[in-house]
Amino acid sequence: MRSARAVLAVLCIALVSPAPGFEPLHPDDRAPVQVEKRVKDVIHRLGVAIKAKNLAGFHASPVMSAVFAHQVTAAQMEAAFRPLIDSGVDLTALDKAHPRFDGIAQVDADNQLIVKGGYASDPPTLFEMRFVREGDRLGLSFVDVHLAVAPKSDAADLRTILADPHPAKGVAIAPAEMRAVRAAMHAFGVAVNHRNMDEFLKSDIVSQIWREHQTAAQVAADYRATIATRGDFTMLDPLEPVIVDAPGRNARGITEFTGYYGAPDARIGFRMGFVEEGGSLRLINFSIAPPKRAAR
């Protein structure tokens, strides 16, 4: 068994280690029936732990690899899944549901079995799990379970901001937060101009989590009405957006900013959600409301 160190990230925890790899997998480890059984077992045990607001049982359960459990404490695991715990989600409600997989399970160079997919819950529950063989059993070496936050092209609750003839003057936010908001709008504007949402997903401001769980085609479908307007949102680049409420982190660990751009001939409302990745804010959801002519 190779040496390893654990890394904690937003909503997920992973085991990262140098070569050599883990033990070779068995031929039937990738069998769809066995993969689904393991995923459902992980989701059930995690759901029980989240309902109890105590990850000790999950940490000590047979679904964990010994090396992972040794390197990551139950307290660290609880901190990593705190957004799910605080959200009040009941993952055990998925016990009778069948997960949908993003293709067949893959095996990487380190002999990790990689499984990605989700459940058709509301909101969707997405997961990525990696399993390693330890003798006669498989155990987790990585687990990411989170609730999907779908982007919206015309959030109805943003329309009140646009309809108000005397909108709020806004609140001050940190310079890094303002740069993130402006960078997100710029990246979106460039992609709309090019009719290419792949550019948007690949932009530096977009989080890895969003990239992993949304295709360019899905994003283009979400924003099809906005793209169809042929508006040039890069014209907002010189303007500083107005943030109407103090940003706050929600139960999913997402910091949200709601505001508008006071363009010369219109106001454009938005809501953006960011997570921290690599010490920087990265976009995980984005809503934009169509322009509203400013009152004269």
mmCIF file of C-alpha atoms in Angstrom:
data_model
loop_
_atom_site.group_PDB
_atom_site.id
_atom_site.type_symbol
_atom_site.label_atom_id
_atom_site.label_comp_id
_atom_site.label_asym_id
_atom_site.label_seq_id
_atom_site.Cartn_x
_atom_site.Cartn_y
_atom_site.Cartn_z
ATOM 1 C CA MET A 1 0.000 0.000 0.000
ATOM 2 C CA ARG A 2 1.384 3.367 -0.970
ATOM 3 C CA SER A 3 1.860 6.309 1.368
ATOM 4 C CA ALA A 4 -0.709 9.102 1.100
ATOM 5 C CA ARG A 5 -1.805 12.494 2.312
ATOM 6 C CA ALA A 6 -5.353 13.836 2.466
ATOM 7 C CA VAL A 7 -6.573 17.074 0.950
ATOM 8 C CA LEU A 8 -9.787 18.842 1.989
ATOM 9 C CA ALA A 9 -11.752 20.977 -0.479
ATOM 10 C CA VAL A 10 -15.194 22.588 -0.679
ATOM 11 C CA LEU A 11 -17.838 19.851 -0.407
ATOM 12 C CA CYS A 12 -15.354 17.076 -1.111
ATOM 13 C CA ILE A 13 -12.409 15.277 0.370
ATOM 14 C CA ALA A 14 -9.788 13.394 -1.546
ATOM 15 C CA LEU A 15 -6.747 11.258 -1.089
ATOM 16 C CA VAL A 16 -3.717 12.361 -3.080
ATOM 17 C CA SER A 17 -0.454 10.511 -3.110
ATOM 18 C CA PRO A 18 2.633 9.769 -5.178
ATOM 19 C CA ALA A 19 3.451 6.583 -7.118
ATOM 20 C CA PRO A 20 3.389 3.630 -6.840
ATOM 21 C CA GLY A 21 -0.340 3.074 -7.224
ATOM 22 C CA PHE A 22 -2.868 1.126 -5.210
ATOM 23 C CA GLU A 23 -3.434 -2.608 -5.557
ATOM 24 C CA PRO A 24 -4.722 -3.772 -8.968
ATOM 25 C CA LEU A 25 -8.488 -3.958 -9.290
ATOM 26 C CA HIS A 26 -10.323 -7.225 -9.900
ATOM 27 C CA PRO A 27 -12.016 -7.822 -13.266
ATOM 28 C CA ASP A 28 -15.540 -7.589 -11.802
ATOM 29 C CA ASP A 29 -14.894 -4.357 -9.861
ATOM 30 C CA ARG A 30 -16.234 -2.352 -12.839
ATOM 31 C CA ALA A 31 -19.372 -4.461 -13.238
ATOM 32 C CA PRO A 32 -22.360 -2.043 -13.392
ATOM 33 C CA VAL A 33 -24.364 -3.974 -10.789
ATOM 34 C CA GLN A 34 -21.472 -3.905 -8.315
ATOM 35 C CA VAL A 35 -20.727 -0.227 -8.993
ATOM 36 C CA GLU A 36 -24.350 0.787 -8.354
ATOM 37 C CA LYS A 37 -24.439 -1.274 -5.172
ATOM 38 C CA ARG A 38 -21.312 0.480 -3.836
ATOM 39 C CA VAL A 39 -22.577 3.945 -4.731
ATOM 40 C CA LYS A 40 -25.948 3.343 -3.062
ATOM 41 C CA ASP A 41 -24.176 2.034 0.037
ATOM 42 C CA VAL A 42 -21.999 5.150 0.250
ATOM 43 C CA ILE A 43 -24.947 7.530 -0.260
ATOM 44 C CA HIS A 44 -27.029 5.702 2.370
ATOM 45 C CA ARG A 45 -24.280 5.689 4.998
ATOM 46 C CA LEU A 46 -23.414 9.304 4.296
ATOM 47 C CA GLY A 47 -27.099 10.222 4.504
ATOM 48 C CA VAL A 48 -27.466 8.565 7.899
ATOM 49 C CA ALA A 49 -24.385 10.419 9.161
ATOM 50 C CA ILE A 50 -25.596 13.771 7.819
ATOM 51 C CA LYS A 51 -29.015 13.337 9.473
ATOM 52 C CA ALA A 52 -27.225 12.614 12.752
ATOM 53 C CA LYS A 53 -24.897 15.594 12.158
ATOM 54 C CA ASN A 54 -22.035 13.300 13.071
ATOM 55 C CA LEU A 55 -19.636 11.831 10.490
ATOM 56 C CA ALA A 56 -17.901 9.449 12.935
ATOM 57 C CA GLY A 57 -20.026 6.479 11.865
ATOM 58 C CA PHE A 58 -19.424 7.140 8.174
ATOM 59 C CA HIS A 59 -15.709 7.609 8.818
ATOM 60 C CA ALA A 60 -15.505 4.232 10.585
ATOM 61 C CA SER A 61 -17.732 2.382 8.092
ATOM 62 C CA PRO A 62 -16.609 -0.369 5.700
ATOM 63 C CA VAL A 63 -17.036 1.934 2.673
ATOM 64 C CA MET A 64 -13.867 3.839 3.637
ATOM 65 C CA SER A 65 -10.423 2.644 2.604
ATOM 66 C CA ALA A 66 -8.077 2.125 5.551
ATOM 67 C CA VAL A 67 -5.489 4.528 4.193
ATOM 68 C CA PHE A 68 -8.107 7.270 3.648
ATOM 69 C CA ALA A 69 -9.591 6.828 7.130
ATOM 70 C CA HIS A 70 -6.097 6.967 8.611
ATOM 71 C CA GLN A 71 -5.184 10.207 6.871
ATOM 72 C CA VAL A 72 -8.506 12.088 7.268
ATOM 73 C CA THR A 73 -10.115 12.400 10.686
ATOM 74 C CA ALA A 74 -13.846 12.263 11.339
ATOM 75 C CA ALA A 75 -13.695 15.928 12.384
ATOM 76 C CA GLN A 76 -12.078 16.921 9.082
ATOM 77 C CA MET A 77 -14.674 14.941 7.197
ATOM 78 C CA GLU A 78 -17.476 16.620 9.140
ATOM 79 C CA ALA A 79 -16.033 20.044 8.307
ATOM 80 C CA ALA A 80 -15.856 19.127 4.619
ATOM 81 C CA PHE A 81 -19.522 18.091 4.552
ATOM 82 C CA ARG A 82 -20.730 20.914 6.794
ATOM 83 C CA PRO A 83 -22.672 22.610 3.930
ATOM 84 C CA LEU A 84 -24.664 19.412 3.380
ATOM 85 C CA ILE A 85 -25.248 19.005 7.112
ATOM 86 C CA ASP A 86 -26.449 22.594 7.453
ATOM 87 C CA SER A 87 -28.680 22.322 4.380
ATOM 88 C CA GLY A 88 -30.920 19.761 6.083
ATOM 89 C CA VAL A 89 -30.895 17.496 3.018
ATOM 90 C CA ASP A 90 -32.018 13.892 3.587
ATOM 91 C CA LEU A 91 -29.859 11.676 1.383
ATOM 92 C CA THR A 92 -31.525 8.560 2.801
ATOM 93 C CA ALA A 93 -34.575 9.554 0.737
ATOM 94 C CA LEU A 94 -32.537 8.311 -2.232
ATOM 95 C CA ASP A 95 -32.326 4.750 -0.874
ATOM 96 C CA LYS A 96 -34.930 3.436 -3.314
ATOM 97 C CA ALA A 97 -33.746 5.555 -6.249
ATOM 98 C CA HIS A 98 -31.260 4.490 -8.891
ATOM 99 C CA PRO A 99 -28.216 6.656 -9.602
ATOM 100 C CA ARG A 100 -27.531 7.773 -13.148
ATOM 101 C CA PHE A 101 -23.912 7.382 -14.209
ATOM 102 C CA ASP A 102 -21.792 9.542 -16.490
ATOM 103 C CA GLY A 103 -20.658 6.607 -18.599
ATOM 104 C CA ILE A 104 -18.955 3.461 -17.366
ATOM 105 C CA ALA A 105 -16.636 3.462 -14.370
ATOM 106 C CA GLN A 106 -13.050 4.317 -15.282
ATOM 107 C CA VAL A 107 -9.701 3.204 -13.867
ATOM 108 C CA ASP A 108 -6.844 5.692 -13.581
ATOM 109 C CA ALA A 109 -3.091 5.133 -13.576
ATOM 110 C CA ASP A 110 -3.138 4.710 -9.779
ATOM 111 C CA ASN A 111 -5.652 1.827 -9.951
ATOM 112 C CA GLN A 112 -8.485 3.962 -8.614
ATOM 113 C CA LEU A 113 -11.989 3.066 -9.800
ATOM 114 C CA ILE A 114 -13.612 6.408 -10.741
ATOM 115 C CA VAL A 115 -17.402 6.701 -10.677
ATOM 116 C CA LYS A 116 -19.348 9.875 -11.554
ATOM 117 C CA GLY A 117 -23.055 10.536 -11.770
ATOM 118 C CA GLY A 118 -26.085 11.808 -9.935
ATOM 119 C CA TYR A 119 -29.625 11.302 -8.668
ATOM 120 C CA ALA A 120 -32.688 12.967 -10.182
ATOM 121 C CA SER A 121 -33.600 14.653 -6.893
ATOM 122 C CA ASP A 122 -34.686 18.279 -6.518
ATOM 123 C CA PRO A 123 -32.165 19.811 -6.644
ATOM 124 C CA PRO A 124 -30.110 17.070 -8.328
ATOM 125 C CA THR A 125 -27.622 15.257 -6.099
ATOM 126 C CA LEU A 126 -24.281 14.886 -7.882
ATOM 127 C CA PHE A 127 -21.412 12.654 -6.873
ATOM 128 C CA GLU A 128 -17.933 11.534 -7.729
ATOM 129 C CA MET A 129 -16.404 8.589 -5.906
ATOM 130 C CA ARG A 130 -13.109 6.795 -6.244
ATOM 131 C CA PHE A 131 -12.475 3.358 -4.833
ATOM 132 C CA VAL A 132 -9.228 1.484 -4.219
ATOM 133 C CA ARG A 133 -8.683 -2.195 -3.547
ATOM 134 C CA GLU A 134 -7.341 -3.280 -0.175
ATOM 135 C CA GLY A 135 -7.038 -7.037 -0.214
ATOM 136 C CA ASP A 136 -10.495 -8.557 -0.568
ATOM 137 C CA ARG A 137 -12.488 -5.316 -0.493
ATOM 138 C CA LEU A 138 -12.862 -1.878 -2.094
ATOM 139 C CA GLY A 139 -12.842 1.361 -0.085
ATOM 140 C CA LEU A 140 -13.257 5.049 -0.848
ATOM 141 C CA SER A 141 -10.174 7.114 -1.663
ATOM 142 C CA PHE A 142 -12.214 10.171 -2.765
ATOM 143 C CA VAL A 143 -15.784 11.309 -2.237
ATOM 144 C CA ASP A 144 -17.626 14.391 -3.476
ATOM 145 C CA VAL A 145 -21.371 14.629 -2.900
ATOM 146 C CA HIS A 146 -23.170 17.919 -3.391
ATOM 147 C CA LEU A 147 -26.450 19.444 -4.505
ATOM 148 C CA ALA A 148 -26.395 20.887 -8.005
ATOM 149 C CA VAL A 149 -27.121 24.577 -8.372
ATOM 150 C CA ALA A 150 -28.590 25.064 -11.815
ATOM 151 C CA PRO A 151 -27.927 28.368 -13.592
ATOM 152 C CA LYS A 152 -30.913 30.423 -14.712
ATOM 153 C CA SER A 153 -30.990 32.895 -17.557
ATOM 154 C CA ASP A 154 -33.857 35.049 -16.277
ATOM 155 C CA ALA A 155 -34.418 34.733 -12.536
ATOM 156 C CA ALA A 156 -37.892 36.053 -11.754
ATOM 157 C CA ASP A 157 -36.891 37.415 -8.360
ATOM 158 C CA LEU A 158 -34.351 39.678 -10.043
ATOM 159 C CA ARG A 159 -37.087 41.480 -11.935
ATOM 160 C CA THR A 160 -38.067 43.449 -8.838
ATOM 161 C CA ILE A 161 -34.616 45.039 -8.903
ATOM 162 C CA LEU A 162 -35.106 46.034 -12.522
ATOM 163 C CA ALA A 163 -38.669 47.287 -12.026
ATOM 164 C CA ASP A 164 -37.806 49.596 -9.118
ATOM 165 C CA PRO A 165 -37.560 53.182 -10.445
ATOM 166 C CA HIS A 166 -35.348 54.050 -7.474
ATOM 167 C CA PRO A 167 -33.043 51.049 -7.017
ATOM 168 C CA ALA A 168 -30.772 50.682 -4.010
ATOM 169 C CA LYS A 169 -27.453 52.493 -4.167
ATOM 170 C CA GLY A 170 -25.736 49.309 -3.095
ATOM 171 C CA VAL A 171 -23.294 48.090 -0.480
ATOM 172 C CA ALA A 172 -19.520 47.957 -0.479
ATOM 173 C CA ILE A 173 -17.806 44.621 -1.052
ATOM 174 C CA ALA A 174 -14.155 43.620 -0.897
ATOM 175 C CA PRO A 175 -12.000 44.490 -3.937
ATOM 176 C CA ALA A 176 -11.355 40.811 -4.651
ATOM 177 C CA GLU A 177 -15.111 40.156 -4.615
ATOM 178 C CA MET A 178 -15.766 43.035 -7.007
ATOM 179 C CA ARG A 179 -13.067 41.752 -9.354
ATOM 180 C CA ALA A 180 -14.680 38.312 -9.306
ATOM 181 C CA VAL A 181 -18.143 39.695 -10.128
ATOM 182 C CA ARG A 182 -16.801 41.803 -12.993
ATOM 183 C CA ALA A 183 -14.684 38.940 -14.315
ATOM 184 C CA ALA A 184 -17.715 36.638 -14.329
ATOM 185 C CA MET A 185 -19.839 39.102 -16.306
ATOM 186 C CA HIS A 186 -16.997 39.708 -18.755
ATOM 187 C CA ALA A 187 -16.457 35.971 -19.327
ATOM 188 C CA PHE A 188 -20.172 35.490 -19.889
ATOM 189 C CA GLY A 189 -20.308 38.440 -22.291
ATOM 190 C CA VAL A 190 -17.409 37.162 -24.381
ATOM 191 C CA ALA A 191 -18.993 33.711 -24.624
ATOM 192 C CA VAL A 192 -22.364 35.178 -25.634
ATOM 193 C CA ASN A 193 -20.695 37.284 -28.335
ATOM 194 C CA HIS A 194 -18.975 34.206 -29.712
ATOM 195 C CA ARG A 195 -22.082 32.012 -29.249
ATOM 196 C CA ASN A 196 -19.753 29.586 -27.497
ATOM 197 C CA MET A 197 -20.507 28.546 -23.927
ATOM 198 C CA ASP A 198 -17.475 26.268 -23.953
ATOM 199 C CA GLU A 199 -15.412 29.461 -23.686
ATOM 200 C CA PHE A 200 -17.413 30.445 -20.628
ATOM 201 C CA LEU A 201 -16.914 27.097 -18.870
ATOM 202 C CA LYS A 202 -13.189 27.146 -19.617
ATOM 203 C CA SER A 203 -12.664 30.704 -18.370
ATOM 204 C CA ASP A 204 -10.513 31.056 -15.278
ATOM 205 C CA ILE A 205 -13.324 32.561 -13.201
ATOM 206 C CA VAL A 206 -15.556 29.456 -13.494
ATOM 207 C CA SER A 207 -15.186 26.807 -10.782
ATOM 208 C CA GLN A 208 -13.951 23.318 -11.479
ATOM 209 C CA ILE A 209 -17.109 21.949 -9.855
ATOM 210 C CA TRP A 210 -19.289 23.679 -12.451
ATOM 211 C CA ARG A 211 -17.055 22.513 -15.306
ATOM 212 C CA GLU A 212 -17.262 18.909 -14.134
ATOM 213 C CA HIS A 213 -21.039 18.822 -13.902
ATOM 214 C CA GLN A 214 -22.238 20.966 -16.835
ATOM 215 C CA THR A 215 -21.501 20.607 -20.522
ATOM 216 C CA ALA A 216 -21.284 23.558 -22.903
ATOM 217 C CA ALA A 217 -24.490 22.354 -24.576
ATOM 218 C CA GLN A 218 -26.349 22.334 -21.246
ATOM 219 C CA VAL A 219 -25.148 25.841 -20.391
ATOM 220 C CA ALA A 220 -26.094 27.089 -23.859
ATOM 221 C CA ALA A 221 -29.586 25.660 -23.328
ATOM 222 C CA ASP A 222 -29.877 27.370 -19.936
ATOM 223 C CA TYR A 223 -28.996 30.757 -21.434
ATOM 224 C CA ARG A 224 -30.592 30.356 -24.849
ATOM 225 C CA ALA A 225 -33.038 33.231 -24.306
ATOM 226 C CA THR A 226 -30.239 35.586 -23.278
ATOM 227 C CA ILE A 227 -28.020 34.504 -26.160
ATOM 228 C CA ALA A 228 -30.914 35.059 -28.569
ATOM 229 C CA THR A 229 -31.126 38.739 -27.585
ATOM 230 C CA ARG A 230 -27.678 39.229 -29.190
ATOM 231 C CA GLY A 231 -26.869 41.707 -26.451
ATOM 232 C CA ASP A 232 -23.223 42.681 -26.011
ATOM 233 C CA PHE A 233 -22.583 42.289 -22.287
ATOM 234 C CA THR A 234 -18.906 43.169 -22.708
ATOM 235 C CA MET A 235 -20.115 46.775 -22.997
ATOM 236 C CA LEU A 236 -20.608 46.559 -19.224
ATOM 237 C CA ASP A 237 -16.856 46.076 -18.667
ATOM 238 C CA PRO A 238 -16.143 49.759 -17.855
ATOM 239 C CA LEU A 239 -19.053 49.950 -15.405
ATOM 240 C CA GLU A 240 -18.967 48.968 -11.746
ATOM 241 C CA PRO A 241 -21.948 46.824 -10.755
ATOM 242 C CA VAL A 242 -24.164 47.772 -7.818
ATOM 243 C CA ILE A 243 -24.458 45.057 -5.159
ATOM 244 C CA VAL A 244 -27.826 45.533 -3.481
ATOM 245 C CA ASP A 245 -27.367 43.339 -0.399
ATOM 246 C CA ALA A 246 -24.416 42.350 1.749
ATOM 247 C CA PRO A 247 -23.131 39.020 0.406
ATOM 248 C CA GLY A 248 -23.508 35.980 2.621
ATOM 249 C CA ARG A 249 -22.542 32.339 2.494
ATOM 250 C CA ASN A 250 -25.521 30.010 2.198
ATOM 251 C CA ALA A 251 -25.969 26.491 3.581
ATOM 252 C CA ARG A 252 -24.188 25.025 0.577
ATOM 253 C CA GLY A 253 -21.029 27.020 1.177
ATOM 254 C CA ILE A 254 -21.725 29.407 -1.712
ATOM 255 C CA THR A 255 -21.178 33.162 -1.349
ATOM 256 C CA GLU A 256 -23.895 34.967 -3.303
ATOM 257 C CA PHE A 257 -23.915 38.449 -4.810
ATOM 258 C CA THR A 258 -27.117 40.048 -6.082
ATOM 259 C CA GLY A 259 -27.082 43.306 -7.979
ATOM 260 C CA TYR A 260 -27.393 45.155 -11.250
ATOM 261 C CA TYR A 261 -25.466 47.101 -13.830
ATOM 262 C CA GLY A 262 -26.807 50.594 -14.345
ATOM 263 C CA ALA A 263 -26.094 50.786 -18.062
ATOM 264 C CA PRO A 264 -26.809 54.164 -19.726
ATOM 265 C CA ASP A 265 -29.985 52.929 -21.399
ATOM 266 C CA ALA A 266 -30.929 49.940 -19.260
ATOM 267 C CA ARG A 267 -30.398 48.028 -16.041
ATOM 268 C CA ILE A 268 -29.300 44.400 -16.094
ATOM 269 C CA GLY A 269 -29.870 42.331 -12.960
ATOM 270 C CA PHE A 270 -27.762 39.391 -11.862
ATOM 271 C CA ARG A 271 -27.101 36.909 -9.109
ATOM 272 C CA MET A 272 -23.756 35.155 -8.889
ATOM 273 C CA GLY A 273 -22.574 32.443 -6.545
ATOM 274 C CA PHE A 274 -18.914 31.770 -5.811
ATOM 275 C CA VAL A 275 -16.916 29.112 -4.000
ATOM 276 C CA GLU A 276 -13.283 29.254 -2.998
ATOM 277 C CA GLU A 277 -10.918 27.173 -5.103
ATOM 278 C CA GLY A 278 -7.176 27.498 -4.755
ATOM 279 C CA GLY A 279 -7.570 30.561 -2.545
ATOM 280 C CA SER A 280 -9.639 32.467 -5.129
ATOM 281 C CA LEU A 281 -13.333 33.007 -5.772
ATOM 282 C CA ARG A 282 -14.673 30.866 -8.602
ATOM 283 C CA LEU A 283 -18.146 31.037 -10.140
ATOM 284 C CA ILE A 284 -20.516 28.131 -9.452
ATOM 285 C CA ASN A 285 -23.876 29.634 -10.473
ATOM 286 C CA PHE A 286 -24.966 32.634 -12.497
ATOM 287 C CA SER A 287 -28.383 34.193 -13.111
ATOM 288 C CA ILE A 288 -29.002 37.153 -15.353
ATOM 289 C CA ALA A 289 -32.218 39.103 -15.922
ATOM 290 C CA PRO A 290 -32.943 40.787 -19.251
ATOM 291 C CA PRO A 291 -32.393 44.531 -19.572
ATOM 292 C CA LYS A 292 -34.985 46.875 -18.140
ATOM 293 C CA ARG A 293 -35.176 50.402 -19.465
ATOM 294 C CA ALA A 294 -34.158 52.823 -16.748
ATOM 295 C CA ALA A 295 -36.810 55.301 -15.608
ATOM 296 C CA ARG A 296 -36.345 58.776 -17.056
#
